[in-house]
Short mmCIF file of C-alpha atoms in Angstrom, two decimals:
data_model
loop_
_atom_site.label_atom_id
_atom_site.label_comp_id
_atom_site.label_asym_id
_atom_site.label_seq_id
_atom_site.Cartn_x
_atom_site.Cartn_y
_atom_site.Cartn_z
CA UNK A 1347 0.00 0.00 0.00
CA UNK A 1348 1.37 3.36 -1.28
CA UNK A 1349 0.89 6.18 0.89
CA UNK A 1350 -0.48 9.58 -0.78
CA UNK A 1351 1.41 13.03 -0.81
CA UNK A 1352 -0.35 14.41 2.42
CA UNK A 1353 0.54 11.28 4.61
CA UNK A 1354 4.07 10.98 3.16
CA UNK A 1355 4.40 14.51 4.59
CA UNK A 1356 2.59 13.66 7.72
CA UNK A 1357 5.25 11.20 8.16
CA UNK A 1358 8.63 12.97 7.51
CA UNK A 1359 7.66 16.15 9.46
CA UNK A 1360 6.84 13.50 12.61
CA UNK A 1361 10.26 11.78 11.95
CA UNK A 1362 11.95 14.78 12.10
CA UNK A 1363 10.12 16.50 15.03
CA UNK A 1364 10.90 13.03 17.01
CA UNK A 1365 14.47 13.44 15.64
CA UNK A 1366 15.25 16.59 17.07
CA UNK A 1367 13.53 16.74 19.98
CA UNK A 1368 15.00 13.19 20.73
CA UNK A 1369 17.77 14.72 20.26
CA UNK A 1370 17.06 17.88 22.67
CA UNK A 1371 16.15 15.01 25.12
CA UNK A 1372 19.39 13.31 25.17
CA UNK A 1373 21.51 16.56 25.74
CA UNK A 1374 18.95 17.43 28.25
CA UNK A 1375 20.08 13.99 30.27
CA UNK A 1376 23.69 14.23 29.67
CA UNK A 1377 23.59 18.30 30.95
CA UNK A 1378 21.58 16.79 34.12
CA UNK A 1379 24.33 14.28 34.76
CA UNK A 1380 26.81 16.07 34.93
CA UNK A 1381 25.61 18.98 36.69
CA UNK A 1382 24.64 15.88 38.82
CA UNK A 1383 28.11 14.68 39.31
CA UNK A 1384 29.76 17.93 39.73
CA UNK A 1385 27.07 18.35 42.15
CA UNK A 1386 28.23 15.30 44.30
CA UNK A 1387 32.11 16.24 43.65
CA UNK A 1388 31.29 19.57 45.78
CA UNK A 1389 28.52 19.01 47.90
CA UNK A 1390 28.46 14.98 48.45
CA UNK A 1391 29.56 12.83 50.55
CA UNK A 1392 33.45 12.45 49.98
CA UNK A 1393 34.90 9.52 48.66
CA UNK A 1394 36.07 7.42 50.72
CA UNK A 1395 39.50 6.41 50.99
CA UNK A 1396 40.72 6.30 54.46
CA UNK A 1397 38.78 2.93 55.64
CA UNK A 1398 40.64 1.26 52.14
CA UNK A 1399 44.02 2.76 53.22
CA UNK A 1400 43.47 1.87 57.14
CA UNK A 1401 43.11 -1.76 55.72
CA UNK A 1402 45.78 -1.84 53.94
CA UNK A 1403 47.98 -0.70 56.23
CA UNK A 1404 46.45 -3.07 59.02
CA UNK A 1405 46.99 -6.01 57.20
CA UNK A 1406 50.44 -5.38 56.22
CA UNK A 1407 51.03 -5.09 60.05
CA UNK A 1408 49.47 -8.22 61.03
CA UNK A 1409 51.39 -10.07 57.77
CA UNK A 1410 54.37 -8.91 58.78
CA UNK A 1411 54.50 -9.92 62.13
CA UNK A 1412 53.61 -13.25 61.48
CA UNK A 1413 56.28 -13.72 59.03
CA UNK A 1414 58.91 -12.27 61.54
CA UNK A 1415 57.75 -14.84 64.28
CA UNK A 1416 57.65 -17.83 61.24
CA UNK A 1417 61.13 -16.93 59.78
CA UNK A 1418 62.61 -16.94 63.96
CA UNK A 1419 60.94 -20.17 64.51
CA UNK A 1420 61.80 -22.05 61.19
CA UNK A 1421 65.79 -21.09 61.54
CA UNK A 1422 66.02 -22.28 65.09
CA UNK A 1423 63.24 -25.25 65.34
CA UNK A 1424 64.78 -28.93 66.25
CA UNK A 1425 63.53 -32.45 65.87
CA UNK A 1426 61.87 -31.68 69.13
CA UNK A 1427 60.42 -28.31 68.25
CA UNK A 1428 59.37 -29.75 64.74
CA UNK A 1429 55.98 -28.95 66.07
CA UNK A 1430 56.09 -25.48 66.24
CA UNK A 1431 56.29 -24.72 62.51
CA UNK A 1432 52.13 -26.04 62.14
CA UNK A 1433 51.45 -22.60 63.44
CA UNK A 1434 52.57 -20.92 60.46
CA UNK A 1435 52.95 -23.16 57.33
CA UNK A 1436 51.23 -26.72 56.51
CA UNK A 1437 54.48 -29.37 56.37
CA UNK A 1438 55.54 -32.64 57.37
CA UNK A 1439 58.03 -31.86 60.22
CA UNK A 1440 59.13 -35.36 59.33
CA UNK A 1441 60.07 -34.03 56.08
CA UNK A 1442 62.39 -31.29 57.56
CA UNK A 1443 65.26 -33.28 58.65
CA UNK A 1444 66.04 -30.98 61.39
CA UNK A 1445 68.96 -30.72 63.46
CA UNK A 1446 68.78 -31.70 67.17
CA UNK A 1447 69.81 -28.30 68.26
CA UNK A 1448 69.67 -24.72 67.34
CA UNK A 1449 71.70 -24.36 64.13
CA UNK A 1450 72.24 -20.52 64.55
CA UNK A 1451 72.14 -17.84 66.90
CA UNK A 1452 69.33 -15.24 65.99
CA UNK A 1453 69.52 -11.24 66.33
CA UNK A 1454 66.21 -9.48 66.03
CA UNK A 1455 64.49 -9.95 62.93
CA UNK A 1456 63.27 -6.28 60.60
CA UNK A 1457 60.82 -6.83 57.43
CA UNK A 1458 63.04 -4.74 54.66
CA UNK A 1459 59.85 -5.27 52.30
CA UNK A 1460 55.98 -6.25 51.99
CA UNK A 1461 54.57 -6.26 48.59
CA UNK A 1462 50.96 -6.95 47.37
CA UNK A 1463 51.28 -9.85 44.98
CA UNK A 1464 47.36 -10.34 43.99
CA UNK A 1465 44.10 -11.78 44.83
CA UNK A 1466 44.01 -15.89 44.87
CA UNK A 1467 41.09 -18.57 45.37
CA UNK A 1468 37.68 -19.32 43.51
CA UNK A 1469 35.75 -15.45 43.36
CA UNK A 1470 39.45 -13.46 44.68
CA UNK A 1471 38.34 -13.57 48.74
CA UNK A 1472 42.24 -14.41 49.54
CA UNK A 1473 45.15 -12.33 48.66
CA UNK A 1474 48.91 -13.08 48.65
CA UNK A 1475 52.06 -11.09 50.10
CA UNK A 1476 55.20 -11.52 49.50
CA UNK A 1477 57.54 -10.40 52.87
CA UNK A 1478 60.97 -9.90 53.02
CA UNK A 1479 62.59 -10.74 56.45
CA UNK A 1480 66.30 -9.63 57.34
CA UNK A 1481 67.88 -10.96 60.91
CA UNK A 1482 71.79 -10.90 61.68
CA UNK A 1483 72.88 -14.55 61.92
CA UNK A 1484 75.70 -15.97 64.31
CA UNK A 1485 76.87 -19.90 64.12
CA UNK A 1486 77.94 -19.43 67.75
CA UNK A 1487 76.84 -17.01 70.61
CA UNK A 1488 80.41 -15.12 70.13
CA UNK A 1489 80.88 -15.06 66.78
CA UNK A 1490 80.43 -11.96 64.48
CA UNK A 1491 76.73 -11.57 62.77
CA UNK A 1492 75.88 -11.79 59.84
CA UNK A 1493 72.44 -10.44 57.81
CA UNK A 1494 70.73 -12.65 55.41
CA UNK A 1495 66.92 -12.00 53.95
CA UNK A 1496 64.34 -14.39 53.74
CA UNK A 1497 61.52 -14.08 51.69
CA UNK A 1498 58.46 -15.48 53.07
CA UNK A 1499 54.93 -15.76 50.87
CA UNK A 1500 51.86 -15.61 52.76
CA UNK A 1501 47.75 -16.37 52.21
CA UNK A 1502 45.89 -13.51 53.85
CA UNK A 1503 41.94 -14.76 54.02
CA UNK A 1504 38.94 -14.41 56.18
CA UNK A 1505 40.92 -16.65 58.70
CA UNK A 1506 43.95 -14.81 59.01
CA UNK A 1507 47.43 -15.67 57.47
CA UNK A 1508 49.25 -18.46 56.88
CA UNK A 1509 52.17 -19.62 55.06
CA UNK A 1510 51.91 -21.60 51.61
CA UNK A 1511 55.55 -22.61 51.81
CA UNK A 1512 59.14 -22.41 53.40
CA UNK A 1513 61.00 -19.41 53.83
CA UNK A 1514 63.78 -18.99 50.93
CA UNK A 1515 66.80 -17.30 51.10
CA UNK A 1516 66.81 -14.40 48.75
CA UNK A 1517 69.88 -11.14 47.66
CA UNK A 1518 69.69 -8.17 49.17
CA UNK A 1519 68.55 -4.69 47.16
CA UNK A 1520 72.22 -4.41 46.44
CA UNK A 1521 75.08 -2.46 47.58
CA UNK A 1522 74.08 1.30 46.58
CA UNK A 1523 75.61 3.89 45.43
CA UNK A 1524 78.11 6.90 46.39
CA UNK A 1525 77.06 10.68 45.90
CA UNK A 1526 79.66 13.70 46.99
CA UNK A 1527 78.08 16.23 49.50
CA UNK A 1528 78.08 19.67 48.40
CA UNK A 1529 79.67 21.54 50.73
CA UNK A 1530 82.82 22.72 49.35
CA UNK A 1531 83.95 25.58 52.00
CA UNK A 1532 85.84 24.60 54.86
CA UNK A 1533 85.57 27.24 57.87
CA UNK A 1534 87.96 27.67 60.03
CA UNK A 1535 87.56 26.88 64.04
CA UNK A 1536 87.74 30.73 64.70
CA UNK A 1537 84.90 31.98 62.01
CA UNK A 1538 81.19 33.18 63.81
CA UNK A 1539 79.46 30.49 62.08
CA UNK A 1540 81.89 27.50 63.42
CA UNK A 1541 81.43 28.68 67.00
CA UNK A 1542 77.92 28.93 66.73
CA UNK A 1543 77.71 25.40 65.17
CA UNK A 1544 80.00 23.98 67.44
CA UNK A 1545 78.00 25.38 70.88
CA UNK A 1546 74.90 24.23 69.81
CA UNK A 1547 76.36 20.88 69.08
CA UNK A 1548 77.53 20.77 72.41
CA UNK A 1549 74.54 21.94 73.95
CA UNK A 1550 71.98 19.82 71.89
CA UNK A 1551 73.77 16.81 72.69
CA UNK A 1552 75.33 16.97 76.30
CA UNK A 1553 73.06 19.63 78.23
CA UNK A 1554 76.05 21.79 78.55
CA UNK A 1555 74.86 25.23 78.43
CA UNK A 1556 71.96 26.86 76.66
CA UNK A 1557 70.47 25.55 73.44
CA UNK A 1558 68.71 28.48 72.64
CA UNK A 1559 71.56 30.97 72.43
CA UNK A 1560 72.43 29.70 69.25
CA UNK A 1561 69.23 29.33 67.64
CA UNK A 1562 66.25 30.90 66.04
CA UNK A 1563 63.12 31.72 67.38
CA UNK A 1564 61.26 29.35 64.95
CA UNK A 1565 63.83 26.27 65.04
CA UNK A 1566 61.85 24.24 67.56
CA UNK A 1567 64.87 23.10 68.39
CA UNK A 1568 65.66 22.04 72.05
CA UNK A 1569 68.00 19.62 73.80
CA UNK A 1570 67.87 15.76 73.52
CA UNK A 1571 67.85 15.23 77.01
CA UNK A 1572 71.90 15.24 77.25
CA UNK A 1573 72.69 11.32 76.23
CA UNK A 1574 76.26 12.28 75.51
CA UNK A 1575 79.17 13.12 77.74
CA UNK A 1576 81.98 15.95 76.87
CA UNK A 1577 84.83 14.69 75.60
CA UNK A 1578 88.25 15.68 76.88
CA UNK A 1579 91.93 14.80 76.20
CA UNK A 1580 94.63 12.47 78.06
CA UNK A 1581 95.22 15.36 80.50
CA UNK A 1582 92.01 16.14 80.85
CA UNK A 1583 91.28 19.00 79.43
CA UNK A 1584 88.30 19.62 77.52
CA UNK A 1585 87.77 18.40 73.40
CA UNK A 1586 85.00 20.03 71.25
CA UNK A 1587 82.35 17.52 69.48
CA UNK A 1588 82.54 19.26 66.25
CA UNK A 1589 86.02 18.36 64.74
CA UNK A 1590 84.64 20.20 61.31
CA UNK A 1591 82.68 22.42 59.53
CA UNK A 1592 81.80 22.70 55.82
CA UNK A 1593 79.36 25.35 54.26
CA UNK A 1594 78.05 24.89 50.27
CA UNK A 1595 80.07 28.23 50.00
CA UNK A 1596 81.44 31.32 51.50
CA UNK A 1597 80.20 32.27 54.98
CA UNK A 1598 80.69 36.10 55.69
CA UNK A 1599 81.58 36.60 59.63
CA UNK A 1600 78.37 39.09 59.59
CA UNK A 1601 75.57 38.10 57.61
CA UNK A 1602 72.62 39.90 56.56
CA UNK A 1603 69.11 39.85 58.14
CA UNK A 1604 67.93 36.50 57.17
CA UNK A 1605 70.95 35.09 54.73
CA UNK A 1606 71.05 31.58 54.92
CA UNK A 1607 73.30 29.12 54.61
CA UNK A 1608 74.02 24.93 54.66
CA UNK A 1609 76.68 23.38 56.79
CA UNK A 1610 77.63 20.38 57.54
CA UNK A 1611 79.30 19.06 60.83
CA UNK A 1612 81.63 16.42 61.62
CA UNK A 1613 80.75 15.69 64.91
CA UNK A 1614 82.35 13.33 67.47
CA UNK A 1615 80.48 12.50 70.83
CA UNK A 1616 81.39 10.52 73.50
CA UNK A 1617 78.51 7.53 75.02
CA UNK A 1618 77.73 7.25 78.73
CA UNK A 1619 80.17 4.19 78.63
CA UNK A 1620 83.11 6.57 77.16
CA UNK A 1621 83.03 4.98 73.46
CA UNK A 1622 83.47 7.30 70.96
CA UNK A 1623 80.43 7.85 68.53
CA UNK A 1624 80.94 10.00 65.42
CA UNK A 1625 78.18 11.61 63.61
CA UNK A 1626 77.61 14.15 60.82
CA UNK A 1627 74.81 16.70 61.20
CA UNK A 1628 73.48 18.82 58.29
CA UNK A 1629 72.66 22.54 59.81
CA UNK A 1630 70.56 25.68 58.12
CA UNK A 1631 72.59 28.62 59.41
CA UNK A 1632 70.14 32.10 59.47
CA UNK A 1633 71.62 35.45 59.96
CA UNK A 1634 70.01 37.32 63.05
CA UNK A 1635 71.03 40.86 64.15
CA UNK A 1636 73.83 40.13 62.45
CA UNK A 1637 75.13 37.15 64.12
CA UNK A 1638 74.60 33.34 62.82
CA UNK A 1639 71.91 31.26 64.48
CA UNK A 1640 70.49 27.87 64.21
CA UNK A 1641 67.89 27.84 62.08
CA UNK A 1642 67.39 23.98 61.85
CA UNK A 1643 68.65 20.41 61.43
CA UNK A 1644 67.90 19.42 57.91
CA UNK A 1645 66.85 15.96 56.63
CA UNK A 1646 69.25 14.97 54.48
CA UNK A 1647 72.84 16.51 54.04
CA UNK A 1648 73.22 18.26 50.45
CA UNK A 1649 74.29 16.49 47.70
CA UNK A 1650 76.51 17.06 44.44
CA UNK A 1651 74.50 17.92 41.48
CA UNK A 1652 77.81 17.89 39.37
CA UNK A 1653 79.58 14.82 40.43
CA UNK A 1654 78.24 11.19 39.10
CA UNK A 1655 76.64 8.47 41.15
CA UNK A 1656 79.20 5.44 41.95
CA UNK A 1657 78.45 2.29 42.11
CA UNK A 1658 79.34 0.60 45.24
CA UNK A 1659 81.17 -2.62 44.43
CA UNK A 1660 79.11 -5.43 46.16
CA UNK A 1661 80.81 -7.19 49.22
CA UNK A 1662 82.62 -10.97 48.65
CA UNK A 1663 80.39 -13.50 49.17
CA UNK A 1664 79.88 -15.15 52.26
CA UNK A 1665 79.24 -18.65 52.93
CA UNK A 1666 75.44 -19.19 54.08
CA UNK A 1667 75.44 -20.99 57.77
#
C-alpha cells in the first residue's frame, strides 16, 4: 500500500520532530548528569579512601608480624620443636630433617619489604604477600653476625594468614651507590658560624649550656635530654664535638638579616660508657642581628649535582650458615 502526498508529509515532518527533539532530550540527560556529578564532587559525601588505606595498612602489620615470628621459629626449630612450625605453614616436620639443636644464633628480625602480589582462590576472597625478612645470623653465641633475607609468601583470608611454603633465602637490594656532598667551603675553628655550630652541638647533645643561644626563634629546636658526655683529652682537658665544619660556600663573619646558609658538621660525641660515637649533622645557618643562628637540622645533608653516582662494588660472598 502506497501512501499519498499528504501522509508521506505527515510522516517525515513527525520523523523529524521526534528526531530533534530526541535529540534535545538526550543533551537534556547528559547536561543533568553532569551537573549531577559535579554536584556530588562539591557538595556529596566524599569519597572514601581512608577505611581502604586503614586496611591496607592493618593487614600489612598483622602479615608482617607473622612472618617475623615464622622466619625466627623455622631457623632455630629442632627435631623436638618440629611442632612449632604447624602454626605458620602446613608441612611434614618429618620431612624437615632438622637438626637436634639450634643451628644458629638469631639477632632481632626487621621486614626490609611487603609487597601486594594479587588476589588468589575461587571469586578473589584471599590475597597473597610476598615479605621480606632480614635478621643478623651468628653460628655461635660469640661469633660476628651476619644479615641474610628471607623471603616469606603468605595467604591472607577471612581466617587470618598463613604460610603456603618455606622461607627462601633471597639477595639483598644491592650495595648502593656513592654521591659527593656539596659543601665545598671549609671554615675555620675561629669563624662566627663554626662557634655557633660547634656550641649548639655541644649543647643539643650533652646539656652543657643553653640551646637556645644559638638558635632561632622558629627552630623548635631544644636539647635531647643530654645522652652524651663531653669529651676531653689524656690530660684532661676539655675536646670540642665538632672536629669540622663545611658550608656549600662562603660564609661572611656578619651576615645579613635572614641570609642563609648549609653546613655540615663532623661531629664526634662521647657515650655514657666513654666509646666514641661520630656523627655528621646537616645545619641551616640564618643570619640574626647580624650574628649566625640555628635555624634547623635538615633531613638529608646536600648532595653534588655535578659529580656522578658510583656504584658501590658489592661485598665478597659469604658462605650461608
Amino acid at each position: 500500500m502506497k501512501l499519498n502526498r499528504t501522509w508521506t508529509g505527515r510522516v517525515s515532518t513527525t520523523s523529524s520532530a521526534l528526531r530533534r527533539y530526541g535529540t534535545i532530550a538526550l543533551i537534556v540527560l547528559a547536561a543533568l548528569s553532569g551537573v549531577h556529578t559535579v554536584w556530588d564532587f562539591l557538595f556529596g559525601e566524599p569519597t572514601d579512601v581512608v577505611t581502604p588505606a586503614r586496611t591496607v595498612v592493618n593487614k600489612s602489620a598483622v602479615v608482617s608480624s607473622f612472618a617475623e615470628d615464622y622466619v625466627t621459629t623455622w631457623l632455630t626449630a629442632t627435631a623436638a620443636t618440629a611442632a612449632s612450625l604447624n602454626q605458620f605453614v602446613s608441612v611434614n616436620p618429618a620431612d624437615l630433617n632438622l637438626p637436634t639443636t639450634p643451628a644458629v644464633v638469631l639477632g632481632s628480625p626487621s621486614v626490609v619489604a611487603v609487597t601486594y602480589e594479587g588476589n588468589a582462590g575461587k571469586d578473589a576472597e584471599a590475597e597473597v604477600f610476598s615479605v621480606v625478612v632480614g635478621i643478623n645470623e651468628r653460628p655461635y653465641e660469640s661469633a660476628s653476625p651476619t644479615r641474610y633475607l628471607y623471603r616469606v609468601p603468605v595467604l591472607w583470608s577471612r581466617f587470618g594468614p598463613r604460610a603456603t611454603g618455606l622461607p627462601f633465602q633471597v639477595s639483598g637490594p644491592g650495595p648502593g651507590a656513592n654521591l659527593g656532598v656539596a659543601y665545598p667551603s671549609t671554615l675555620a675553628s675561629t669563624d662566627n658560624a663554626y662557634q655557633v655550630v660547634s656550641g649548639f652541638i655541644t649543647a643539643y647533645l650533652t646539656g652543657t649550656g643553653d640551646v637556645a643561644r644559638y638558635v632561632t626563634t622558629d627552630s623548635l629546636l631544644v636539647g635531647i635530654g643530654a645522652p652524651y658526655l663531653a669529651r676531653k683529652d689524656d690530660k684532661g682537658n676539655p675536646l670540642p664535638l665538632v672536629t669540622s665544619v663545611t658550608a656549600t660556600g662562603p660564609v661572611p663573619a656578619q651576615p645579613a638579616e635572614g641570609q642563609t646558609v648549609q653546613v655540615l658538621a663532623q661531629v664526634t660525641a662521647l657515650t655514657s660508657q666513654y666509646a666514641n660515637v661520630a656523627m655528621t649533622y646537616p645545619l641551616t645557618l640564618r643570619g640574626v642581628g647580624g650574628h649566625w643562628s640555628v635555624a634547623g637540622i635538615d633531613r638529608a645533608p646536600l648532595l653534588s649535582s655535578d659529580d656522578n653516582i658510583t656504584p658501590v662494588a658489592p661485598p665478597s660472598a659469604t658462605p650461608t650458615n
